[in-house]
Amino acid sequence: MNHTESPTTSPWRLAARAAAMNPSAIREILKVTERPGILNFAGGLPSPETFPVEAMRAACATVLGEGSAIAKPALQYAASEGLPELRQWVAGEMAKQGATVSPDQVLITTGSQQGLDLVAKVLIDAGSPLLVETPTYLGALQAFTPMQPQVISVASDDEGVLPEALAAQLESGAEPPRFMYLLPNFQNPTGRTMPEARREAVLAVCRASAGGGLPIIEDNPYGELWFDQPPPAPLLARWPEGVIYLGSFSKILAPGLRLGYVIAPPALYPKLLQAKQAADLHTPGFNQRVVIEVLKGGFLDRHVPTIRALYKAQRDAMMAALGQHMAGLDVAWTQPQGGMFVWLRLPEGLNAQALLPKAVDAGMAFVPGTPFYAHQPDARTLRLSFVTSTAAQIDQGMAALARVIRAAAS
Ligand code: PMP
């Protein structure tokens, strides 16, 4: 064969886990929404207005400043567990939420998305059953899928997973699931929160499950972004030995830092650490040092309330706009008490994916709900982010969406 000819066969053979990977359905969808001038409610990004540029600049100057004793350590390789000050800070924050955590249980990760990946590697074998909410965070499905689990979607309502559906699933399944993945606060994508009573009821089912209980992966990147009152205590505080907890700095500082953490029971920690070492040795020490500087003096106690106030005003604008423009249409939506998202259900007979190009033509974009379901998607659902638009844009965007729905429903 001469070298200009294209080969008829490829020398590469994909692993089964690579074949199981999918392009992010959202990224594909977002391509449609990237037209200039579109009012974009599709993204999952925090508002850049909340990024603490000044505090970050000052912290960078401290870390790298002339005579700084930490300038060179910040540029050196660092411990895989994460820097002690940051692990200590995480343990202190968890204590405020009623969870007793030793800094030794904290693993600093490259975003909480890496926490999901490490958990998947450590806990899932090909064919292992695991349970998720209906719907659930798409990025978790993406992290779990390459390990080829059998993902089982448990029926859920506006308060999260249904305890009786969970109990029935546990009774019917032949093999005990490796874990249940739960998002108790201001869930992505629905915005819903598990109330106190539901947390207790779900935990009771998990703890009573055969073989020492059904372990829980608790993912909580939005918990600090509450509007009127903090959410109930985390599941970790209630069942420390049965919960792996994932936290993140993405929504309270900035996602570009790629800083998150896993809190694991001591028995599991070494395996997660080994997976972390294999993945990236450690999370950037420079970013950790900068954030340690930012956190000094209680910065977040002043900063996070400004994010809550901004997002609450945008939530209010979204609720008002939906109430006004969807009047008379058979449309339902969630009432988020925190976080970034509203979940909307279209009138019977409509399909969110089919509606999207029409919405984009009308000047607005959303994310269809289908990719957030592990099974049997409700094609009438869609997700709207309210945090990257002004009140005026929210009003205009929901008016456009209502027009498109009305046209499609008639
Ligand atoms: N979990 C959930 C529920 C999320 O919404 C996100 C971000 N979209 C993540 C985890 C990952 O966040 P990060 O890696 O930025 O911490």
CSV table of N, CA, C and O in Angstrom, one decimal, residues 83-171:
chain,number,residue,atom,x,y,z
A,83,LEU,N,-4.3,19.7,50.0
A,83,LEU,CA,-3.5,20.5,51.1
A,83,LEU,C,-4.3,20.4,52.4
A,83,LEU,O,-5.5,20.5,52.4
A,84,PRO,N,-3.5,20.3,53.5
A,84,PRO,CA,-4.1,20.1,54.8
A,84,PRO,C,-5.1,21.2,55.2
A,84,PRO,O,-6.1,21.0,55.7
A,85,GLU,N,-4.7,22.5,54.9
A,85,GLU,CA,-5.6,23.6,55.2
A,85,GLU,C,-6.9,23.5,54.6
A,85,GLU,O,-8.0,23.9,55.2
A,86,LEU,N,-6.9,23.1,53.3
A,86,LEU,CA,-8.2,23.0,52.6
A,86,LEU,C,-9.1,21.8,53.1
A,86,LEU,O,-10.3,22.0,53.3
A,87,ARG,N,-8.4,20.7,53.4
A,87,ARG,CA,-9.1,19.6,54.0
A,87,ARG,C,-9.7,19.9,55.4
A,87,ARG,O,-10.8,19.6,55.7
A,88,GLN,N,-8.9,20.7,56.1
A,88,GLN,CA,-9.4,21.2,57.4
A,88,GLN,C,-10.6,22.1,57.2
A,88,GLN,O,-11.6,22.0,58.0
A,89,TRP,N,-10.5,23.0,56.3
A,89,TRP,CA,-11.6,23.9,56.0
A,89,TRP,C,-12.9,23.1,55.7
A,89,TRP,O,-14.0,23.4,56.2
A,90,VAL,N,-12.8,22.1,54.8
A,90,VAL,CA,-14.0,21.3,54.4
A,90,VAL,C,-14.6,20.7,55.7
A,90,VAL,O,-15.8,20.7,55.9
A,91,ALA,N,-13.7,20.1,56.5
A,91,ALA,CA,-14.2,19.4,57.7
A,91,ALA,C,-14.9,20.4,58.6
A,91,ALA,O,-16.0,20.1,59.2
A,92,GLY,N,-14.4,21.6,58.7
A,92,GLY,CA,-15.0,22.7,59.5
A,92,GLY,C,-16.4,23.1,58.9
A,92,GLY,O,-17.4,23.3,59.7
A,93,GLU,N,-16.5,23.2,57.6
A,93,GLU,CA,-17.8,23.5,57.0
A,93,GLU,C,-18.8,22.4,57.2
A,93,GLU,O,-20.0,22.7,57.5
A,94,MET,N,-18.4,21.2,57.2
A,94,MET,CA,-19.3,20.1,57.4
A,94,MET,C,-19.8,20.1,58.8
A,94,MET,O,-21.0,19.7,59.1
A,95,ALA,N,-18.9,20.4,59.8
A,95,ALA,CA,-19.4,20.5,61.2
A,95,ALA,C,-20.5,21.5,61.3
A,95,ALA,O,-21.5,21.2,62.1
A,96,LYS,N,-20.4,22.6,60.6
A,96,LYS,CA,-21.5,23.6,60.6
A,96,LYS,C,-22.9,23.0,60.2
A,96,LYS,O,-23.9,23.5,60.5
A,97,GLN,N,-22.8,22.0,59.3
A,97,GLN,CA,-24.0,21.3,58.8
A,97,GLN,C,-24.4,20.1,59.6
A,97,GLN,O,-25.2,19.3,59.2
A,98,GLY,N,-23.7,19.9,60.7
A,98,GLY,CA,-24.0,18.8,61.6
A,98,GLY,C,-23.3,17.5,61.3
A,98,GLY,O,-23.7,16.5,61.9
A,99,ALA,N,-22.4,17.5,60.4
A,99,ALA,CA,-21.7,16.3,60.1
A,99,ALA,C,-20.3,16.3,60.7
A,99,ALA,O,-19.5,17.2,60.5
A,100,THR,N,-20.0,15.3,61.5
A,100,THR,CA,-18.6,15.2,62.1
A,100,THR,C,-17.7,14.4,61.1
A,100,THR,O,-17.9,13.2,60.8
A,101,VAL,N,-16.8,15.2,60.6
A,101,VAL,CA,-15.9,14.7,59.6
A,101,VAL,C,-14.4,15.0,60.0
A,101,VAL,O,-14.1,16.1,60.4
A,102,SER,N,-13.6,14.0,59.9
A,102,SER,CA,-12.1,14.2,60.1
A,102,SER,C,-11.5,14.7,58.8
A,102,SER,O,-11.9,14.2,57.7
A,103,PRO,N,-10.6,15.7,58.9
A,103,PRO,CA,-9.9,16.1,57.6
A,103,PRO,C,-9.3,14.9,56.9
A,103,PRO,O,-9.1,14.9,55.7
A,104,ASP,N,-9.0,13.8,57.6
A,104,ASP,CA,-8.4,12.6,57.0
A,104,ASP,C,-9.4,12.0,56.1
A,104,ASP,O,-9.0,11.1,55.3
A,105,GLN,N,-10.6,12.3,56.2
A,105,GLN,CA,-11.7,11.7,55.3
A,105,GLN,C,-11.9,12.5,54.1
A,105,GLN,O,-12.7,12.2,53.2
A,106,VAL,N,-11.2,13.7,54.0
A,106,VAL,CA,-11.5,14.6,52.8
A,106,VAL,C,-10.4,14.4,51.8
A,106,VAL,O,-9.2,14.5,52.0
A,107,LEU,N,-10.9,14.2,50.6
A,107,LEU,CA,-10.0,14.0,49.4
A,107,LEU,C,-10.3,15.2,48.5
A,107,LEU,O,-11.5,15.3,48.0
A,108,ILE,N,-9.4,16.1,48.2
A,108,ILE,CA,-9.6,17.2,47.3
A,108,ILE,C,-9.5,16.7,45.9
A,108,ILE,O,-8.6,16.0,45.5
A,109,THR,N,-10.5,17.0,45.1
A,109,THR,CA,-10.6,16.5,43.7
A,109,THR,C,-10.6,17.6,42.7
A,109,THR,O,-10.9,18.8,43.0
A,110,THR,N,-10.4,17.3,41.5
A,110,THR,CA,-10.4,18.2,40.4
A,110,THR,C,-11.8,18.4,39.9
A,110,THR,O,-12.3,17.8,38.9
A,111,GLY,N,-12.6,19.2,40.7
A,111,GLY,CA,-14.0,19.3,40.5
A,111,GLY,C,-14.7,18.2,41.1
A,111,GLY,O,-14.1,17.1,41.3
A,112,SER,N,-16.0,18.3,41.5
A,112,SER,CA,-16.7,17.2,42.0
A,112,SER,C,-17.0,16.2,40.9
A,112,SER,O,-17.3,15.0,41.2
A,113,GLN,N,-16.9,16.6,39.7
A,113,GLN,CA,-17.1,15.7,38.6
A,113,GLN,C,-16.0,14.6,38.7
A,113,GLN,O,-16.3,13.4,38.4
A,114,GLN,N,-14.8,14.9,39.1
A,114,GLN,CA,-13.8,13.9,39.3
A,114,GLN,C,-14.2,12.9,40.4
A,114,GLN,O,-13.9,11.7,40.4
A,115,GLY,N,-14.8,13.5,41.4
A,115,GLY,CA,-15.3,12.7,42.5
A,115,GLY,C,-16.3,11.6,42.0
A,115,GLY,O,-16.2,10.4,42.4
A,116,LEU,N,-17.1,11.9,41.1
A,116,LEU,CA,-18.0,11.0,40.5
A,116,LEU,C,-17.3,9.9,39.7
A,116,LEU,O,-17.6,8.7,39.8
A,117,ASP,N,-16.2,10.3,39.0
A,117,ASP,CA,-15.4,9.4,38.2
A,117,ASP,C,-14.7,8.4,39.1
A,117,ASP,O,-14.6,7.2,38.9
A,118,LEU,N,-14.1,8.9,40.2
A,118,LEU,CA,-13.4,8.1,41.1
A,118,LEU,C,-14.3,7.1,41.8
A,118,LEU,O,-14.0,5.9,42.0
A,119,VAL,N,-15.5,7.6,42.2
A,119,VAL,CA,-16.5,6.7,42.9
A,119,VAL,C,-16.8,5.6,41.9
A,119,VAL,O,-16.9,4.4,42.3
A,120,ALA,N,-17.0,5.9,40.6
A,120,ALA,CA,-17.4,4.9,39.6
A,120,ALA,C,-16.3,3.9,39.5
A,120,ALA,O,-16.6,2.7,39.5
A,121,LYS,N,-15.1,4.3,39.4
A,121,LYS,CA,-14.0,3.4,39.2
A,121,LYS,C,-13.8,2.4,40.4
A,121,LYS,O,-13.5,1.3,40.3
A,122,VAL,N,-14.1,3.0,41.6
A,122,VAL,CA,-13.8,2.2,42.8
A,122,VAL,C,-15.0,1.3,43.2
A,122,VAL,O,-14.8,0.2,43.8
A,123,LEU,N,-16.2,1.6,42.8
A,123,LEU,CA,-17.4,0.9,43.3
A,123,LEU,C,-18.1,0.1,42.2
A,123,LEU,O,-19.0,-0.7,42.6
A,124,ILE,N,-17.9,0.3,40.9
A,124,ILE,CA,-18.7,-0.3,39.9
A,124,ILE,C,-17.9,-1.4,39.1
A,124,ILE,O,-16.9,-1.1,38.6
A,125,ASP,N,-18.5,-2.6,39.0
A,125,ASP,CA,-18.0,-3.6,38.1
A,125,ASP,C,-18.9,-3.6,36.9
A,125,ASP,O,-20.1,-3.2,37.0
A,126,ALA,N,-18.5,-4.2,35.8
A,126,ALA,CA,-19.4,-4.3,34.7
A,126,ALA,C,-20.6,-5.1,35.1
A,126,ALA,O,-20.4,-6.2,35.7
A,127,GLY,N,-21.8,-4.6,34.8
A,127,GLY,CA,-23.0,-5.3,35.2
A,127,GLY,C,-23.5,-5.0,36.6
A,127,GLY,O,-24.6,-5.4,37.0
A,128,SER,N,-22.7,-4.3,37.4
A,128,SER,CA,-23.2,-3.9,38.8
A,128,SER,C,-24.5,-3.1,38.7
A,128,SER,O,-24.5,-2.1,38.0
A,129,PRO,N,-25.5,-3.4,39.5
A,129,PRO,CA,-26.6,-2.5,39.5
A,129,PRO,C,-26.3,-1.3,40.4
A,129,PRO,O,-25.6,-1.4,41.4
A,130,LEU,N,-26.8,-0.1,40.0
A,130,LEU,CA,-26.8,1.0,40.8
A,130,LEU,C,-28.0,1.8,40.6
A,130,LEU,O,-28.7,1.7,39.5
A,131,LEU,N,-28.4,2.6,41.6
A,131,LEU,CA,-29.7,3.3,41.5
A,131,LEU,C,-29.5,4.8,41.4
A,131,LEU,O,-28.6,5.4,42.0
A,132,VAL,N,-30.4,5.4,40.6
A,132,VAL,CA,-30.4,6.9,40.4
A,132,VAL,C,-31.8,7.4,40.6
A,132,VAL,O,-32.8,6.6,40.4
A,133,GLU,N,-31.9,8.7,40.8
A,133,GLU,CA,-33.2,9.4,40.8
A,133,GLU,C,-33.8,9.5,39.4
A,133,GLU,O,-33.0,9.4,38.4
A,134,THR,N,-35.1,9.8,39.3
A,134,THR,CA,-35.7,10.1,38.0
A,134,THR,C,-36.2,11.5,38.0
A,134,THR,O,-37.1,11.8,38.8
A,135,PRO,N,-35.7,12.4,37.2
A,135,PRO,CA,-34.4,12.3,36.4
A,135,PRO,C,-33.2,12.5,37.3
A,135,PRO,O,-33.4,12.7,38.5
A,136,THR,N,-32.0,12.5,36.7
A,136,THR,CA,-30.8,12.7,37.5
A,136,THR,C,-29.8,13.5,36.7
A,136,THR,O,-30.0,13.9,35.6
A,137,TYR,N,-28.7,13.8,37.4
A,137,TYR,CA,-27.6,14.7,36.8
A,137,TYR,C,-27.0,13.9,35.7
A,137,TYR,O,-26.4,12.8,35.9
A,138,LEU,N,-27.1,14.5,34.5
A,138,LEU,CA,-26.5,13.8,33.3
A,138,LEU,C,-25.0,13.5,33.4
A,138,LEU,O,-24.5,12.5,32.9
A,139,GLY,N,-24.3,14.4,34.0
A,139,GLY,CA,-22.8,14.3,34.2
A,139,GLY,C,-22.5,13.1,35.0
A,139,GLY,O,-21.4,12.4,34.9
A,140,ALA,N,-23.4,12.7,36.0
A,140,ALA,CA,-23.1,11.5,36.8
A,140,ALA,C,-23.4,10.3,35.9
A,140,ALA,O,-22.6,9.3,35.9
A,141,LEU,N,-24.4,10.3,35.1
A,141,LEU,CA,-24.6,9.2,34.2
A,141,LEU,C,-23.4,9.0,33.3
A,141,LEU,O,-23.0,7.8,33.0
A,142,GLN,N,-22.8,10.1,32.8
A,142,GLN,CA,-21.7,10.0,32.0
A,142,GLN,C,-20.5,9.4,32.7
A,142,GLN,O,-19.6,8.7,32.1
A,143,ALA,N,-20.3,9.8,34.0
A,143,ALA,CA,-19.2,9.3,34.8
A,143,ALA,C,-19.4,7.8,35.1
A,143,ALA,O,-18.4,7.0,35.1
A,144,PHE,N,-20.6,7.4,35.3
A,144,PHE,CA,-20.8,5.9,35.7
A,144,PHE,C,-20.8,5.0,34.4
A,144,PHE,O,-20.3,3.9,34.5
A,145,THR,N,-21.3,5.5,33.3
A,145,THR,CA,-21.5,4.6,32.1
A,145,THR,C,-20.3,3.9,31.7
A,145,THR,O,-20.4,2.7,31.3
A,146,PRO,N,-19.1,4.5,31.6
A,146,PRO,CA,-17.9,3.7,31.1
A,146,PRO,C,-17.6,2.5,32.0
A,146,PRO,O,-17.0,1.5,31.5
A,147,MET,N,-18.1,2.4,33.2
A,147,MET,CA,-17.8,1.3,34.0
A,147,MET,C,-18.9,0.2,33.8
A,147,MET,O,-18.9,-0.9,34.4
A,148,GLN,N,-19.8,0.5,32.8
A,148,GLN,CA,-20.8,-0.5,32.4
A,148,GLN,C,-21.7,-1.0,33.4
A,148,GLN,O,-21.9,-2.2,33.5
A,149,PRO,N,-22.2,-0.2,34.3
A,149,PRO,CA,-23.2,-0.6,35.3
A,149,PRO,C,-24.5,-0.9,34.7
A,149,PRO,O,-24.8,-0.5,33.5
A,150,GLN,N,-25.4,-1.5,35.5
A,150,GLN,CA,-26.8,-1.6,35.1
A,150,GLN,C,-27.5,-0.5,35.9
A,150,GLN,O,-27.6,-0.6,37.1
A,151,VAL,N,-27.8,0.6,35.2
A,151,VAL,CA,-28.3,1.8,35.9
A,151,VAL,C,-29.8,1.6,36.1
A,151,VAL,O,-30.5,1.4,35.1
A,152,ILE,N,-30.3,1.7,37.3
A,152,ILE,CA,-31.8,1.6,37.5
A,152,ILE,C,-32.3,2.9,38.0
A,152,ILE,O,-31.8,3.5,39.0
A,153,SER,N,-33.3,3.4,37.4
A,153,SER,CA,-33.9,4.7,37.7
A,153,SER,C,-35.1,4.4,38.6
A,153,SER,O,-36.0,3.7,38.3
A,154,VAL,N,-35.1,5.1,39.8
A,154,VAL,CA,-36.1,4.8,40.8
A,154,VAL,C,-37.1,6.0,40.7
A,154,VAL,O,-36.7,7.2,40.7
A,155,ALA,N,-38.4,5.7,40.8
A,155,ALA,CA,-39.5,6.7,40.6
A,155,ALA,C,-39.3,7.8,41.7
A,155,ALA,O,-38.9,7.5,42.9
A,156,SER,N,-39.5,9.0,41.3
A,156,SER,CA,-39.3,10.2,42.2
A,156,SER,C,-40.4,11.2,42.0
A,156,SER,O,-41.1,11.1,40.9
A,157,ASP,N,-40.7,12.0,42.9
A,157,ASP,CA,-41.6,13.1,42.8
A,157,ASP,C,-41.0,14.4,43.1
A,157,ASP,O,-39.8,14.5,43.1
A,158,ASP,N,-41.8,15.5,43.4
A,158,ASP,CA,-41.2,16.8,43.6
A,158,ASP,C,-40.3,16.9,44.9
A,158,ASP,O,-39.7,17.9,45.1
A,159,GLU,N,-40.4,15.8,45.7
A,159,GLU,CA,-39.5,15.8,46.9
A,159,GLU,C,-38.4,14.8,46.8
A,159,GLU,O,-37.7,14.5,47.8
A,160,GLY,N,-38.1,14.4,45.6
A,160,GLY,CA,-37.0,13.4,45.4
A,160,GLY,C,-37.5,12.0,45.2
A,160,GLY,O,-38.6,11.7,44.9
A,161,VAL,N,-36.5,11.1,45.5
A,161,VAL,CA,-36.8,9.7,45.3
A,161,VAL,C,-37.9,9.2,46.2
A,161,VAL,O,-38.0,9.7,47.4
A,162,LEU,N,-38.8,8.3,45.7
A,162,LEU,CA,-40.0,7.8,46.6
A,162,LEU,C,-39.5,6.6,47.4
A,162,LEU,O,-39.1,5.6,46.8
A,163,PRO,N,-39.6,6.7,48.7
A,163,PRO,CA,-39.1,5.6,49.6
A,163,PRO,C,-39.8,4.3,49.3
A,163,PRO,O,-39.1,3.3,49.3
A,164,GLU,N,-41.1,4.3,49.0
A,164,GLU,CA,-41.7,3.0,48.7
A,164,GLU,C,-41.3,2.4,47.4
A,164,GLU,O,-41.1,1.2,47.3
A,165,ALA,N,-41.0,3.3,46.4
A,165,ALA,CA,-40.4,2.8,45.1
A,165,ALA,C,-39.0,2.2,45.3
A,165,ALA,O,-38.7,1.2,44.7
A,166,LEU,N,-38.3,2.9,46.2
A,166,LEU,CA,-36.9,2.4,46.5
A,166,LEU,C,-37.0,1.1,47.2
A,166,LEU,O,-36.3,0.1,46.8
A,167,ALA,N,-37.9,1.0,48.2
A,167,ALA,CA,-38.0,-0.3,48.9
A,167,ALA,C,-38.4,-1.4,48.0
A,167,ALA,O,-37.9,-2.5,48.0
A,168,ALA,N,-39.4,-1.1,47.1
A,168,ALA,CA,-39.8,-2.2,46.2
A,168,ALA,C,-38.7,-2.6,45.2
A,168,ALA,O,-38.5,-3.8,45.0
A,169,GLN,N,-37.9,-1.6,44.8
A,169,GLN,CA,-36.8,-2.0,43.9
A,169,GLN,C,-35.8,-2.9,44.6
A,169,GLN,O,-35.3,-3.8,44.1
A,170,LEU,N,-35.5,-2.5,45.9
A,170,LEU,CA,-34.5,-3.3,46.6
A,170,LEU,C,-35.0,-4.7,46.9
A,170,LEU,O,-34.2,-5.7,46.9
A,171,GLU,N,-36.3,-4.8,47.1
A,171,GLU,CA,-36.9,-6.2,47.3
A,171,GLU,C,-36.9,-7.0,46.0
A,171,GLU,O,-36.7,-8.2,46.0
